[in-house]
CSV table of C-alpha atoms and ligand atoms in Angstrom, one decimal:
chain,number,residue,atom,x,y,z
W,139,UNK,CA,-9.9,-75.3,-74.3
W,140,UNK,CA,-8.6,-78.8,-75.1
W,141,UNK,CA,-5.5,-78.0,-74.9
W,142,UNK,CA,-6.7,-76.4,-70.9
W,143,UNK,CA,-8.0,-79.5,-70.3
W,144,UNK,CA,-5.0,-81.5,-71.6
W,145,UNK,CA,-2.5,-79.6,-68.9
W,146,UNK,CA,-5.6,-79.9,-66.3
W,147,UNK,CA,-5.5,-83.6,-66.4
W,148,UNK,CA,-1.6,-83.9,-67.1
W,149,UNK,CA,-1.6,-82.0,-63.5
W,150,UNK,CA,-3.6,-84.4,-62.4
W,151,UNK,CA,-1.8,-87.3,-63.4
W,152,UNK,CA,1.4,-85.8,-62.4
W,153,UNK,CA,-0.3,-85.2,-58.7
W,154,UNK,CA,-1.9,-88.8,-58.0
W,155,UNK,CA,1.9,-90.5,-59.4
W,156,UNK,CA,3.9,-87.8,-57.0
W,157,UNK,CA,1.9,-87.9,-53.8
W,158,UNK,CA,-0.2,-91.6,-54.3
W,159,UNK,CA,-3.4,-90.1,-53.9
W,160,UNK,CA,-6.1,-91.8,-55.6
W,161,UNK,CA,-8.1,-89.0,-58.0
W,162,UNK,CA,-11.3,-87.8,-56.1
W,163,UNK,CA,-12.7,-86.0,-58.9
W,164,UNK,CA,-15.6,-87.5,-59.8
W,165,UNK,CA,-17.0,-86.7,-63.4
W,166,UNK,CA,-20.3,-85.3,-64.6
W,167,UNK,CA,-22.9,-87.2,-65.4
W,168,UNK,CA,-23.1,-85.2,-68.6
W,169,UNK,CA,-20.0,-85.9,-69.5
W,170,UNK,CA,-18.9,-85.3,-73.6
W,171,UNK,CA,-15.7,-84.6,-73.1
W,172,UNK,CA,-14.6,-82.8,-76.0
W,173,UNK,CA,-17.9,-81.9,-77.7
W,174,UNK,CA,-16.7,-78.6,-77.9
W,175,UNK,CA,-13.8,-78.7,-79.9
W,176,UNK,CA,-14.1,-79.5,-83.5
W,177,UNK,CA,-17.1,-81.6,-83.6
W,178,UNK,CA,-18.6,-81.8,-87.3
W,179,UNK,CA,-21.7,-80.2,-87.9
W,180,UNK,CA,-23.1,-83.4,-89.7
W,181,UNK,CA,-25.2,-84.4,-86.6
W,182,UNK,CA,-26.8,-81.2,-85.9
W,183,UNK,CA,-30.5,-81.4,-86.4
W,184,UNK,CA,-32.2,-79.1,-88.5
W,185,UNK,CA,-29.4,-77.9,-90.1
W,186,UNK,CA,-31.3,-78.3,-93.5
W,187,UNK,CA,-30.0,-75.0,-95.0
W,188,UNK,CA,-26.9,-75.2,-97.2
W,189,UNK,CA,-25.0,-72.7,-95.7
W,190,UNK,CA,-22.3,-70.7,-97.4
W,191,UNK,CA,-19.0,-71.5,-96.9
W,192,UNK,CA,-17.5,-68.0,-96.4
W,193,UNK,CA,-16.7,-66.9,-93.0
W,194,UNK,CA,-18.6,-64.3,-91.2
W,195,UNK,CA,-21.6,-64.8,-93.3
W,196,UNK,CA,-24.4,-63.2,-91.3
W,197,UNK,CA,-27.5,-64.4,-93.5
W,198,UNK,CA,-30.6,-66.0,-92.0
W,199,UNK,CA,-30.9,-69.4,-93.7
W,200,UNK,CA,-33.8,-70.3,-92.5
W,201,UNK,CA,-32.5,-73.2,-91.1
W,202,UNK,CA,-35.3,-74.6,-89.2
W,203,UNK,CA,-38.4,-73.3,-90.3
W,204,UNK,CA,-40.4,-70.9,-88.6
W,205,UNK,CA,-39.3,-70.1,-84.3
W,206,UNK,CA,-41.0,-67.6,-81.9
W,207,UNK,CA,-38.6,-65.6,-79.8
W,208,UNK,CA,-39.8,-63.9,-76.5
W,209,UNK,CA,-39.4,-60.1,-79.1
W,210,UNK,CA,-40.1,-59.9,-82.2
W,211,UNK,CA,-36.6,-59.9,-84.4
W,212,UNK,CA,-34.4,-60.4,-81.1
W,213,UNK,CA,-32.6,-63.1,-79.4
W,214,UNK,CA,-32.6,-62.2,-75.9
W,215,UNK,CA,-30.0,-63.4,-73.7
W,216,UNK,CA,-30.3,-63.9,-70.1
W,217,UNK,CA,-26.9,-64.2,-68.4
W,218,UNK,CA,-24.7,-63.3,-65.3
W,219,UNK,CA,-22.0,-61.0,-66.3
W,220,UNK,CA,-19.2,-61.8,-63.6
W,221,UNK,CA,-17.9,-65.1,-65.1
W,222,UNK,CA,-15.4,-63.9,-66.8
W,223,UNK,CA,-14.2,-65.0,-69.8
W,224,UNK,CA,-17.8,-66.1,-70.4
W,225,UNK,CA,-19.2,-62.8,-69.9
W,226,UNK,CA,-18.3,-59.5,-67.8
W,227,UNK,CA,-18.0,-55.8,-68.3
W,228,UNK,CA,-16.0,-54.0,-70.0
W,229,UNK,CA,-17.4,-50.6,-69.4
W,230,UNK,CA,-21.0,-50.6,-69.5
W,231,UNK,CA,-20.9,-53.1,-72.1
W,232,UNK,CA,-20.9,-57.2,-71.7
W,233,UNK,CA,-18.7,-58.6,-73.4
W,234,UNK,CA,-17.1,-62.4,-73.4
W,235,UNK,CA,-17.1,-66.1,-75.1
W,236,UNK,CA,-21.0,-66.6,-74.4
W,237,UNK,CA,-21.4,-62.9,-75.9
W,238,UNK,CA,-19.9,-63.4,-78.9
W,239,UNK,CA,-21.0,-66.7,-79.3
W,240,UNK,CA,-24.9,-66.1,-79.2
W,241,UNK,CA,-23.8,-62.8,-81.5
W,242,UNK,CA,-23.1,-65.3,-83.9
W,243,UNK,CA,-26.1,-67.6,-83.4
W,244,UNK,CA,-28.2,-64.3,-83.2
W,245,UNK,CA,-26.5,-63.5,-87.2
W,246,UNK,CA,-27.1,-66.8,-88.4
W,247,UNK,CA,-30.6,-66.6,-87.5
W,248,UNK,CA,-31.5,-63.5,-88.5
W,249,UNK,CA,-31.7,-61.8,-85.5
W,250,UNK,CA,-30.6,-58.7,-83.1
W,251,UNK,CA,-28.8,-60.4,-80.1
W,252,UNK,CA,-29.7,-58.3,-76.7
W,253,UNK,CA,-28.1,-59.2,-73.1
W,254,UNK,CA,-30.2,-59.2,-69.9
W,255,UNK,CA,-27.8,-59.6,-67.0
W,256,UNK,CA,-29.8,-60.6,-63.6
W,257,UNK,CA,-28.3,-63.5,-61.1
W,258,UNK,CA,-27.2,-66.7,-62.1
W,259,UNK,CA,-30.1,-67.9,-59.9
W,260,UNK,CA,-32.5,-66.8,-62.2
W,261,UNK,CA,-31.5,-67.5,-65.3
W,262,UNK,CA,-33.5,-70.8,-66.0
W,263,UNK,CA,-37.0,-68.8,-64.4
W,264,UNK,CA,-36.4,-66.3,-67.4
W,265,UNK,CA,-35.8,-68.5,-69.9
W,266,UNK,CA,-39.2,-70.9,-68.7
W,267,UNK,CA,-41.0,-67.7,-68.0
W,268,UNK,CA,-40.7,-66.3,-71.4
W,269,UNK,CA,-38.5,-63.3,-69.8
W,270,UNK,CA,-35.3,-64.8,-72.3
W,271,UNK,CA,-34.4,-66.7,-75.3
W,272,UNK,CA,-32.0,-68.4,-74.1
W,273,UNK,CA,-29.6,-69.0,-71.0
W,274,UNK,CA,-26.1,-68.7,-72.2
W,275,UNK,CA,-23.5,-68.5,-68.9
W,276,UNK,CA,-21.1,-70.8,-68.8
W,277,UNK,CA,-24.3,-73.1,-68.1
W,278,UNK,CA,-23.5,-76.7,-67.4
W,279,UNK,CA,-25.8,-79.6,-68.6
W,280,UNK,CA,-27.4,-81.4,-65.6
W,281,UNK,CA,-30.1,-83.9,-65.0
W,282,UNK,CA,-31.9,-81.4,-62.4
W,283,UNK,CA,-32.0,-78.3,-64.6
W,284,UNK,CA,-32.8,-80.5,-67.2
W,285,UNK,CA,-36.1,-81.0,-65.1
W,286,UNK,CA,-36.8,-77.1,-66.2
W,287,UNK,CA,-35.0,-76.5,-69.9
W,288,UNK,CA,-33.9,-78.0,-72.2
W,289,UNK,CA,-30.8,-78.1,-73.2
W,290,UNK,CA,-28.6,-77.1,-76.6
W,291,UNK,CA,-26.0,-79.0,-77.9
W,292,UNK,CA,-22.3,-78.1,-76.0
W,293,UNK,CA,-20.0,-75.8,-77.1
W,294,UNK,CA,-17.7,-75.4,-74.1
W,295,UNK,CA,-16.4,-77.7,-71.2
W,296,UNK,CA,-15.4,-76.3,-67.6
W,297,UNK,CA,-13.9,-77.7,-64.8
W,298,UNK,CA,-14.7,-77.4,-61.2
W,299,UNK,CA,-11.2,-76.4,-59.5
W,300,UNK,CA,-10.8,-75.4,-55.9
W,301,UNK,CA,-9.0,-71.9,-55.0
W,302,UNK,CA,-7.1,-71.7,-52.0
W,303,UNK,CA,-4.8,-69.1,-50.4
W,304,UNK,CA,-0.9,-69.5,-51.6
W,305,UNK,CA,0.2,-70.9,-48.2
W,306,UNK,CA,-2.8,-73.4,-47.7
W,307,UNK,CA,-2.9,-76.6,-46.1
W,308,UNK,CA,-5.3,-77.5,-48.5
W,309,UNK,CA,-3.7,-79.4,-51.2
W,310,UNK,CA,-6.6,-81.6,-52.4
W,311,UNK,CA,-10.1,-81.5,-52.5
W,312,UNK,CA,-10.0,-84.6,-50.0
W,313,UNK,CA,-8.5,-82.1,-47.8
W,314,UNK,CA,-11.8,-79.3,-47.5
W,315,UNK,CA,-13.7,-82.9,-45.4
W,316,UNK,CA,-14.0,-82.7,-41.9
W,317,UNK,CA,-15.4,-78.9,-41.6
W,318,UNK,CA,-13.5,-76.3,-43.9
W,319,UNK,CA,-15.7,-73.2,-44.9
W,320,UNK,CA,-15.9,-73.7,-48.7
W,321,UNK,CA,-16.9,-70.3,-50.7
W,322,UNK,CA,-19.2,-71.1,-54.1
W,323,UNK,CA,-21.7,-68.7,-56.0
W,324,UNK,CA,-25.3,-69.6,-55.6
W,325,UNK,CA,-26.9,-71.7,-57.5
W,326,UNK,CA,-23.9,-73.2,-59.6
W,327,UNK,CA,-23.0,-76.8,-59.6
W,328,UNK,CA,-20.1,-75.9,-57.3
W,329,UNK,CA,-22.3,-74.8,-55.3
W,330,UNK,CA,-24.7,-78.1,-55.5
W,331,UNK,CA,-21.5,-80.6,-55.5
W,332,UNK,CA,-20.1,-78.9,-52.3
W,333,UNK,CA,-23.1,-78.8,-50.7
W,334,UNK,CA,-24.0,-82.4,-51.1
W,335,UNK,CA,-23.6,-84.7,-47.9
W,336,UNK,CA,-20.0,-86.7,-47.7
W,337,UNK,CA,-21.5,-89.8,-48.9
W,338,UNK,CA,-22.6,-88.2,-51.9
W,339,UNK,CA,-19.2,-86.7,-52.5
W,340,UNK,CA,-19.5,-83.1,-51.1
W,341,UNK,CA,-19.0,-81.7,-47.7
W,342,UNK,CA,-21.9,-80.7,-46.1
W,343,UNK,CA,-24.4,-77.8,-46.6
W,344,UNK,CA,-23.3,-76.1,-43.0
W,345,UNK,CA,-19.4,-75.8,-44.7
W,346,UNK,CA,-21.1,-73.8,-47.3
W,347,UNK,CA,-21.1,-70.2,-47.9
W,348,UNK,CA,-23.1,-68.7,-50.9
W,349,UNK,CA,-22.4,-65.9,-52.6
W,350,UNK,CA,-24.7,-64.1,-55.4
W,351,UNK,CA,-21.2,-63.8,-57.2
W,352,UNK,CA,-18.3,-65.9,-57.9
W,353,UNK,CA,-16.2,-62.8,-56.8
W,354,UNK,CA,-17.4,-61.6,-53.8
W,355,UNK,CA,-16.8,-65.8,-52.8
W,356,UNK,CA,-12.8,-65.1,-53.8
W,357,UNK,CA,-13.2,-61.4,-51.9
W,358,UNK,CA,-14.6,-63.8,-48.7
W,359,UNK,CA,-11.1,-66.0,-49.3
W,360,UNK,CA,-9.3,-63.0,-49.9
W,361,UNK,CA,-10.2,-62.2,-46.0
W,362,UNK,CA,-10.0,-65.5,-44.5
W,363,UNK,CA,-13.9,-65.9,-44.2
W,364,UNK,CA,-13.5,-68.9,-46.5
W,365,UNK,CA,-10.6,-71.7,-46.7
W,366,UNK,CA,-11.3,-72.1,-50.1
W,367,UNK,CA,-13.7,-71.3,-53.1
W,368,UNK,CA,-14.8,-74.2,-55.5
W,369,UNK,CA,-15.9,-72.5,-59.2
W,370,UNK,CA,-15.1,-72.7,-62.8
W,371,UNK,CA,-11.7,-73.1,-63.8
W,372,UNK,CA,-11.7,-70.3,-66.3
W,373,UNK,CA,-13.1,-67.7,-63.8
W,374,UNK,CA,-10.9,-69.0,-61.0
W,375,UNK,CA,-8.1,-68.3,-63.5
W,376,UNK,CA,-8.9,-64.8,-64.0
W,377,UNK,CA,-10.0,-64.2,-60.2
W,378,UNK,CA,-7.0,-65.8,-59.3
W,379,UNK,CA,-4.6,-63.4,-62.0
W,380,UNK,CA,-6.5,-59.9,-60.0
W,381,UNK,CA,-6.2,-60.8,-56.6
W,382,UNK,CA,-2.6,-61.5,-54.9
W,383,UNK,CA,-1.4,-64.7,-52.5
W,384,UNK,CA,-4.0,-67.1,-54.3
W,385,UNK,CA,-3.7,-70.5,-56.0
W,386,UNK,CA,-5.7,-73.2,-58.0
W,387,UNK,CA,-5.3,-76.4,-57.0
W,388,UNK,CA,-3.8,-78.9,-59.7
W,389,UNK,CA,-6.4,-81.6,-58.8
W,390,UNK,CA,-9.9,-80.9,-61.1
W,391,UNK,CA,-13.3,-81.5,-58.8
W,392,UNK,CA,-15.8,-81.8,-61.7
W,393,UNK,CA,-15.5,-82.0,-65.1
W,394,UNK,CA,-18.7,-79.9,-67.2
W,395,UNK,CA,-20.0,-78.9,-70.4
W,396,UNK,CA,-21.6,-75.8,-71.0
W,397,UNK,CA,-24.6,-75.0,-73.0
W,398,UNK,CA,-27.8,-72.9,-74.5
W,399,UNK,CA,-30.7,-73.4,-72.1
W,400,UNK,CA,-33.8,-72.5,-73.9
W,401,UNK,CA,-37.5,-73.2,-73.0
W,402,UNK,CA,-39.3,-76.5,-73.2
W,403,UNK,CA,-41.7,-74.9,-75.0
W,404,UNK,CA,-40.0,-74.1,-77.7
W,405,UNK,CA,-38.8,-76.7,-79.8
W,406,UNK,CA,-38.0,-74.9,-83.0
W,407,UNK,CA,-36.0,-72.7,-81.7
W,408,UNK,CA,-33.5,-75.1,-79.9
W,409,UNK,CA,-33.4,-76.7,-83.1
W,410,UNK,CA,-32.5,-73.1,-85.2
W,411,UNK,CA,-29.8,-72.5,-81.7
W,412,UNK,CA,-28.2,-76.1,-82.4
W,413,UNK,CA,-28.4,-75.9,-86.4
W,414,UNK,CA,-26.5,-72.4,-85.8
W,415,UNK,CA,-24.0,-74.1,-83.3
W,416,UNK,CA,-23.3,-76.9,-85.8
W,417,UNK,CA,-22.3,-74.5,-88.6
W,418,UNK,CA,-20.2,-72.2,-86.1
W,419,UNK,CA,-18.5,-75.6,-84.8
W,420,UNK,CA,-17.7,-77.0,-88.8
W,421,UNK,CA,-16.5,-73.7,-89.7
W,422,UNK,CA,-14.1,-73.0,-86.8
W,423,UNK,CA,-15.8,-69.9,-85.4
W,424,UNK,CA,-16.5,-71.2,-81.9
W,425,UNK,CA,-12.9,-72.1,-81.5
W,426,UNK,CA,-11.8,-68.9,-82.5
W,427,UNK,CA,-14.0,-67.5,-80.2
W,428,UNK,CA,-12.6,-69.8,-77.3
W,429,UNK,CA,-9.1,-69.3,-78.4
W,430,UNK,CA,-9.2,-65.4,-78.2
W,431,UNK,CA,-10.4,-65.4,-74.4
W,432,UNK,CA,-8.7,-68.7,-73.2
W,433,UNK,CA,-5.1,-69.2,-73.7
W,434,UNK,CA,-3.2,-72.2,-73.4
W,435,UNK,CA,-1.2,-71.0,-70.3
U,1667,LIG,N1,-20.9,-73.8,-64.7
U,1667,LIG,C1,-21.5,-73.4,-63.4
U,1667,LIG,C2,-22.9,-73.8,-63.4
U,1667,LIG,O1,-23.5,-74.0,-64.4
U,1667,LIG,C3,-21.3,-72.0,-63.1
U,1667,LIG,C4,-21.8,-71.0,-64.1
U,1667,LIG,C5,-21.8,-69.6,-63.7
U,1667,LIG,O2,-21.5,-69.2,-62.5
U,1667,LIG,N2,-22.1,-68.7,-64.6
U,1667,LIG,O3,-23.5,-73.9,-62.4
């Protein structure tokens, strides 16, 4: 993921020195860049329990006292499984980074780990209406959902990137202005930033098309009904790898982190979710976890 990020911005760097072009991405307001990656546990709160030191322990320390979830003995996750690496379907199974990183959460804890998939769009109702546990889907950390949930600590950065066909005139995100249909899924921040008026940095609600999923948006450039499709640069890698004559533009839109939405209502359990996080962090599991899905390509 660092390492992702480290060619992302290289990219970056090498585009603004070769063409002059000032960098237009403008960066989250959330931004901990690098939060994910190797962070010590030592600031997680509620990490009281000593846990053990060997890997793959799956016993319930306890960490943080006494938490409700939404079923008795289960961690139920609400996601959208067509974000892949995060989470798709392999079969009639989900599988992914968020999968196996709330299967980790769920062992520390004590708990069986169940996957609801539904639309992104309502993901945050579930999780406030005590239909879910926890959101886990690639989620970024922003003020507005913030409004609804609250949010764990990080434990993965994305980048907005913009998709274009191979032989676009589009070469910078400066270049969807002035009326280009942009594709996004519904609901996402790609979706908020390029909907956002001009002065606010986006492009105007009427250039917008939304789509319940990220890949019927890349089906929609696939067939010329959109110039381009702004998303996640992890999914727009692997959209981009299964469908021919498409590109990623080297220029990043938005830089992200992702995280555990959980209710407002429930305190102890964020607190259990972040101790959890904190020990997978020290101990190198949520790296390993990011490594085997994201390579450094
Ligand atoms: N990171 C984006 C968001 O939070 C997209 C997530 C997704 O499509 N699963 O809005």
């Amino acid at each position: 993921m660092k390492k992702l990020t480290a060619v992302v911005m290289a990219g970056v760097l090498a585009a603004a020195a070769l063409t002059g072009c000032g960098g237009s991405s403008s960066s989250s307001a959330a931004s901990e860049a690098g939060s994910a990656a190797g962070s010590s546990a030592a600031s997680e709160a509620g990490s009281t329990a000593g846990s053990s030191a060997a890997a793959g322990s799956s016993a319930a320390p306890e960490a943080a006292g006494s938490f409700t979830t939404v079923e008795d003995g289960v961690l139920t996750m609400a996601t959208n499984a067509y974000f892949p690496p995060y989470e798709y379907y392999e079969g009639e199974d989900v599988i992914g980074i968020d999968v196996e990183i709330a299967q980790a959460v769920a062992d520390k804890l004590g708990l069986t780990l169940k996957v609801e998939d539904m639309e992104f769009d309502s993901i945050i109702t579930a999780v406030q209406g005590g239909k879910a546990d926890m959101g886990l889907a690639g989620m970024t950390i922003t003020e507005e959902r913030k409004k609804n949930v609250s949010f764990s600590d990080s434990y993965a950065t994305g980048v907005q990137v913009v998709i274009v066909k191979e032989d676009s005139e589009i070469t910078t995100p400066d270049d969807l202005a002035g009326g280009k249909k942009i594709g996004v899924q519904l609901g996402t921040t790609g979706d908020t930033y390029a909907s956002d008026t001009p002065e606010n940095g986006g492009y105007g609600e009427e250039n917008v098309e939304q789509y319940s999923k990220g890949a019927d948006a890349v089906m929609a450039l696939v067939q010329g009904k959109v110039d381009a499709v702004i998303i996640d640069n992890e999914p727009a890698k692997s959209f981009v790898e299964s469908n021919e004559g498409l590109k990623i533009l080297e220029t990043e839109y938005v830089n992200e982190d992702y995280a555990a939405a959980v209710s407002k209502e429930n305190e102890a359990l964020l607190t259990a979710i972040n101790g959890a996080l904190g020990e997978l962090k020290a101990d190198g599991t949520i790296q390993s976890i990011l490594d085997k899905y994201i390579s450094a390509n």
